PDB file of C-alpha atoms in Angstrom:
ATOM      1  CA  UNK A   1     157.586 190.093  27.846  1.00  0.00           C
ATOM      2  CA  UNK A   2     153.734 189.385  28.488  1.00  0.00           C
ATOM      3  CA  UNK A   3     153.427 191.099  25.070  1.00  0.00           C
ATOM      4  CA  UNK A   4     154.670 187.743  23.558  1.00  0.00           C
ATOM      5  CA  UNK A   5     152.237 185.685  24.798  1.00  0.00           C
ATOM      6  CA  UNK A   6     149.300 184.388  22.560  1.00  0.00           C
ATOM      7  CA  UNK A   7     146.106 186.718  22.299  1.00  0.00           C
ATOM      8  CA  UNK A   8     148.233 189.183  24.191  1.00  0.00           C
ATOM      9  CA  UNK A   9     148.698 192.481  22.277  1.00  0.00           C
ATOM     10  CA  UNK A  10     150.391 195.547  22.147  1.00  0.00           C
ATOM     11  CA  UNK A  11     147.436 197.522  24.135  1.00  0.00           C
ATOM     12  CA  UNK A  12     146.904 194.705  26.409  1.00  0.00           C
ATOM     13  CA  UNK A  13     150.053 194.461  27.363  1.00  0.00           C
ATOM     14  CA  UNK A  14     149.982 197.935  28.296  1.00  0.00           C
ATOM     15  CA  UNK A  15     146.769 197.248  30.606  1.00  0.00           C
ATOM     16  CA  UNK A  16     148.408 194.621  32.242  1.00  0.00           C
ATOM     17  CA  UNK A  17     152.068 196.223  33.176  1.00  0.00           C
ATOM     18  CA  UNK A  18     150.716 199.032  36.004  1.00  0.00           C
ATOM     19  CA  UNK A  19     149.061 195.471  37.716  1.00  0.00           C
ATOM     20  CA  UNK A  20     152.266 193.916  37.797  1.00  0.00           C
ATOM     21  CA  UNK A  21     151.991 191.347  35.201  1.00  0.00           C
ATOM     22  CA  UNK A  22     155.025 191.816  33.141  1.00  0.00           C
ATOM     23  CA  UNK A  23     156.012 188.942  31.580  1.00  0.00           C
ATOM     24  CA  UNK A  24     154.501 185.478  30.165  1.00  0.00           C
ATOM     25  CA  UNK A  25     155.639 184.022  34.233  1.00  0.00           C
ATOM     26  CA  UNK A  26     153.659 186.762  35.732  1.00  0.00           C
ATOM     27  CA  UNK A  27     150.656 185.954  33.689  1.00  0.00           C
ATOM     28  CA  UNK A  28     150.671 182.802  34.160  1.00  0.00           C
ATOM     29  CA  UNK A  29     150.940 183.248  38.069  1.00  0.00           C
ATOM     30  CA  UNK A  30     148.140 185.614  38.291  1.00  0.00           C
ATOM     31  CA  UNK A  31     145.108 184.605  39.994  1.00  0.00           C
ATOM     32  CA  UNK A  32     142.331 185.011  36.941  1.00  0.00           C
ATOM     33  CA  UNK A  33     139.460 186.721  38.775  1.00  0.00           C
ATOM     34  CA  UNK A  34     141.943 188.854  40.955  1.00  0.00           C
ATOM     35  CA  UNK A  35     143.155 190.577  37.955  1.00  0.00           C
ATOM     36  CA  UNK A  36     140.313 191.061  36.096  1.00  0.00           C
ATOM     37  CA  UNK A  37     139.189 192.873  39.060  1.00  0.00           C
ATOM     38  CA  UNK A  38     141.656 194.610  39.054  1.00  0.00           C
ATOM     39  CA  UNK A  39     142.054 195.623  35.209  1.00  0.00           C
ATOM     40  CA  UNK A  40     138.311 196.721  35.736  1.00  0.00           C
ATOM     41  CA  UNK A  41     137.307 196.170  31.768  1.00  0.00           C
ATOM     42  CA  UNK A  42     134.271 194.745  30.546  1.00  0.00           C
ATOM     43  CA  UNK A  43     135.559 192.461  28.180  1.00  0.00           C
ATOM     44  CA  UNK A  44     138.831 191.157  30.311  1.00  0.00           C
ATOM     45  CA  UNK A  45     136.807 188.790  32.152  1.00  0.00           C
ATOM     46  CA  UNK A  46     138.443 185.574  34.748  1.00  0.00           C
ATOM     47  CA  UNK A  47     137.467 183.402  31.690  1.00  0.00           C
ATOM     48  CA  UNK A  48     139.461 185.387  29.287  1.00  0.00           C
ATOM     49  CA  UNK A  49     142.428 185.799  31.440  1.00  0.00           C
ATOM     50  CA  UNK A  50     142.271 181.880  32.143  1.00  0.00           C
ATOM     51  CA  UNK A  51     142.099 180.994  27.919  1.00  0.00           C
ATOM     52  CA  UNK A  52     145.402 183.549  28.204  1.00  0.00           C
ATOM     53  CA  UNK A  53     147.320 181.533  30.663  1.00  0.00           C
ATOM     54  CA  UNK A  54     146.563 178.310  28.897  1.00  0.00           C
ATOM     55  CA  UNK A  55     147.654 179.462  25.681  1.00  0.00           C
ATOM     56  CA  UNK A  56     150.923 180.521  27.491  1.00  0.00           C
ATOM     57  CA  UNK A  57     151.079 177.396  28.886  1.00  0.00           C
ATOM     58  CA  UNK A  58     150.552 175.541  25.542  1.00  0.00           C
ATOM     59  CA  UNK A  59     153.289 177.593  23.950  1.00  0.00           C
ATOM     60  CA  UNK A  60     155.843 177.003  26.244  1.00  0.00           C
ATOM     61  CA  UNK A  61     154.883 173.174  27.069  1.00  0.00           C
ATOM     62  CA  UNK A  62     155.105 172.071  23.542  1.00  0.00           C
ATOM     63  CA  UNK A  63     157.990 172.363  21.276  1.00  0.00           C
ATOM     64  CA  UNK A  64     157.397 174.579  17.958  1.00  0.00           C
ATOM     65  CA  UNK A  65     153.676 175.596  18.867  1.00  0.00           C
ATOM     66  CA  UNK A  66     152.873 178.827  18.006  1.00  0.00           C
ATOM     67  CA  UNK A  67     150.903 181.209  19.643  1.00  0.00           C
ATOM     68  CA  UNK A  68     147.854 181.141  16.705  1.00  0.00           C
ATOM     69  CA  UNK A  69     147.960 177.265  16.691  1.00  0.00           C
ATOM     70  CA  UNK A  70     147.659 177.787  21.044  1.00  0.00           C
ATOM     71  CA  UNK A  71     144.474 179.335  20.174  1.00  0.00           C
ATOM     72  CA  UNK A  72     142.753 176.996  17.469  1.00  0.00           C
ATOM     73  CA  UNK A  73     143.812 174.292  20.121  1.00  0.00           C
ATOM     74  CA  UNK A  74     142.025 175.872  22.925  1.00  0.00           C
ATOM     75  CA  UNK A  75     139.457 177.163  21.009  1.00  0.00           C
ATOM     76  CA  UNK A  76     138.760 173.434  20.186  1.00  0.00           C
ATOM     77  CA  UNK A  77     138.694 172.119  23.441  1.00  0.00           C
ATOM     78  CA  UNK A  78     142.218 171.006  23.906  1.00  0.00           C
ATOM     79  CA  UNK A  79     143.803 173.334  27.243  1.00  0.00           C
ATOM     80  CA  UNK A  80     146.795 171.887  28.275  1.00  0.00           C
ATOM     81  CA  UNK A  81     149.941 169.857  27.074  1.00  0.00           C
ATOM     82  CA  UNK A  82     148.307 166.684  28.356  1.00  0.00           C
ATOM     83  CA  UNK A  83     144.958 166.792  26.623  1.00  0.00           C
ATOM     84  CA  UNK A  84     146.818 166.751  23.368  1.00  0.00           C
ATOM     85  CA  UNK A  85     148.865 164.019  24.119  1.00  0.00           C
ATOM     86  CA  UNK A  86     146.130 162.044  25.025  1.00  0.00           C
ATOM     87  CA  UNK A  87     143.796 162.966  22.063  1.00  0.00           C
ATOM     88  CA  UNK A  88     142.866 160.165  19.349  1.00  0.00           C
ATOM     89  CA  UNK A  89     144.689 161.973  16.238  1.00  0.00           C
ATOM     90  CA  UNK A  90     141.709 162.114  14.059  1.00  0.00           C
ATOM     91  CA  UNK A  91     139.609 163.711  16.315  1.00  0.00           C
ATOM     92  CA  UNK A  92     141.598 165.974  17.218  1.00  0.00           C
ATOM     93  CA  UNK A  93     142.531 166.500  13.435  1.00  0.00           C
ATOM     94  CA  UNK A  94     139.099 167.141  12.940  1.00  0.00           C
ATOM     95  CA  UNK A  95     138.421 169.384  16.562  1.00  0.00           C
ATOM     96  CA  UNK A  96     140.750 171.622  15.295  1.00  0.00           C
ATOM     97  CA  UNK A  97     139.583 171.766  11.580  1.00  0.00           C
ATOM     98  CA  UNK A  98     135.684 172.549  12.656  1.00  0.00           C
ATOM     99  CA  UNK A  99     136.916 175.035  15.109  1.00  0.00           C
ATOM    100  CA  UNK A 100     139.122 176.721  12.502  1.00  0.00           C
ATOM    101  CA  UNK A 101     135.997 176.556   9.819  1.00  0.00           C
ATOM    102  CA  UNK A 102     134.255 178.421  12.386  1.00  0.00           C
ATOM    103  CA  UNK A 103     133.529 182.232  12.752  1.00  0.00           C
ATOM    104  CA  UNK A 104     135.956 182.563  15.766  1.00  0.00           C
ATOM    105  CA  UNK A 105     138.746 180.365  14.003  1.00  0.00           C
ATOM    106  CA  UNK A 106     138.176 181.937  10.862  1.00  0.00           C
ATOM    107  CA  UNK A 107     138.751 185.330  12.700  1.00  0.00           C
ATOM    108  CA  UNK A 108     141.877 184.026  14.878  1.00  0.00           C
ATOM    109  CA  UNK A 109     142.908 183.344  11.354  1.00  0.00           C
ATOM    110  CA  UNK A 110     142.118 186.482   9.925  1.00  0.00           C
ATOM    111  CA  UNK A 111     140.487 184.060   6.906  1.00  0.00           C
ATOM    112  CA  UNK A 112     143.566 182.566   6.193  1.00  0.00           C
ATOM    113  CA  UNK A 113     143.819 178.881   5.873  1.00  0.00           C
ATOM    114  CA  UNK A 114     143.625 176.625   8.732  1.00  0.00           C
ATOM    115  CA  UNK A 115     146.395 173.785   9.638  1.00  0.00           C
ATOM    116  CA  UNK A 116     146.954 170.982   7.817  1.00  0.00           C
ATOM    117  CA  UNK A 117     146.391 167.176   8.974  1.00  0.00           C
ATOM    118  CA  UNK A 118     150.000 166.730   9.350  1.00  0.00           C
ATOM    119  CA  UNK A 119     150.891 170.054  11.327  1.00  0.00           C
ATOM    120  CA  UNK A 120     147.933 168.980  13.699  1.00  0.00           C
ATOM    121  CA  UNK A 121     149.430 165.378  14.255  1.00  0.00           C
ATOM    122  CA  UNK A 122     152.512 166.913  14.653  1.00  0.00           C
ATOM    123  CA  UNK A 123     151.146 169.232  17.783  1.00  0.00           C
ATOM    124  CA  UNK A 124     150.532 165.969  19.009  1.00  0.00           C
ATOM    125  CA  UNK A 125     153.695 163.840  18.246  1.00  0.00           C
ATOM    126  CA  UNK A 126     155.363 166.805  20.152  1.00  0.00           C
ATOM    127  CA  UNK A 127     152.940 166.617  23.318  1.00  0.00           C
ATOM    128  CA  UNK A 128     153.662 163.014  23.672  1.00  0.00           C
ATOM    129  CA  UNK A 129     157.141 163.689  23.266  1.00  0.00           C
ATOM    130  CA  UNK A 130     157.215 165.892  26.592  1.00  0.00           C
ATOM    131  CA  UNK A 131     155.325 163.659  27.966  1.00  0.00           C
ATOM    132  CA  UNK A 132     157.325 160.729  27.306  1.00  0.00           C
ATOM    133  CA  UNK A 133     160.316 162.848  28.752  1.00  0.00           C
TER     134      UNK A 133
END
């Protein structure tokens, strides 16, 4: 279900079903500016519906990612599978870190605390490993 999919809630989930976007596939499938269009609100914009699908993307690309740790990645720059594999580790150790001390991260974390050095590297050991595959 759509619903499952990182930044994707309850209530937009229920925006997104009468357009025919039903699940995490559909979502990904959709042309960005078509459905925001077509979902007609303000703040669903082509650029939001694109940081959705890459999120998706993320989550189901590389093993164990979660759908928060999809969103301090993209929020730091990194968008797909292959831009993490190909990062240096520290910078993308400390990408992720700023991003996360940041308003936005510190609100996608709901002021929790951000990843550690090792769960970072490990985003990355497990991008290489599907690329290496």
């Amino acid at each position: 279900d759509v619903v499952h999919s990182p930044s994707i809630g309850p209530k937009t989930a229920e925006r997104l079903y009468p357009h025919g976007i039903k699940t995490v596939r559909d979502l990904i499938k959709a042309d960005p500016a078509e459905l925001a269009a077509r979902l007609g609100a303000r703040h669903i914009t082509a650029a939001a519906i694109g940081d959705w699908q890459d999120g998706a993307r993320l989550v189901c690309s590389v093993p164990d990612l979660r759908g928060t740790h999809a969103q301090l990645l993209l929020g730091a720059g990194y968008r797909s599978a292959e831009a993490i594999a190909a990062a240096d580790a520290d910078k993308l150790c400390a990408d992720v870190l700023a991003f996360a001390a940041s308003a936005d991260g510190q609100r996608l974390l709901r002021n929790g605390d951000p990843p550690d050095v090792e769960r970072i590297k490990g985003w990355l050991e497990a991008a290489r490993s599907i690329k290496a595959a």
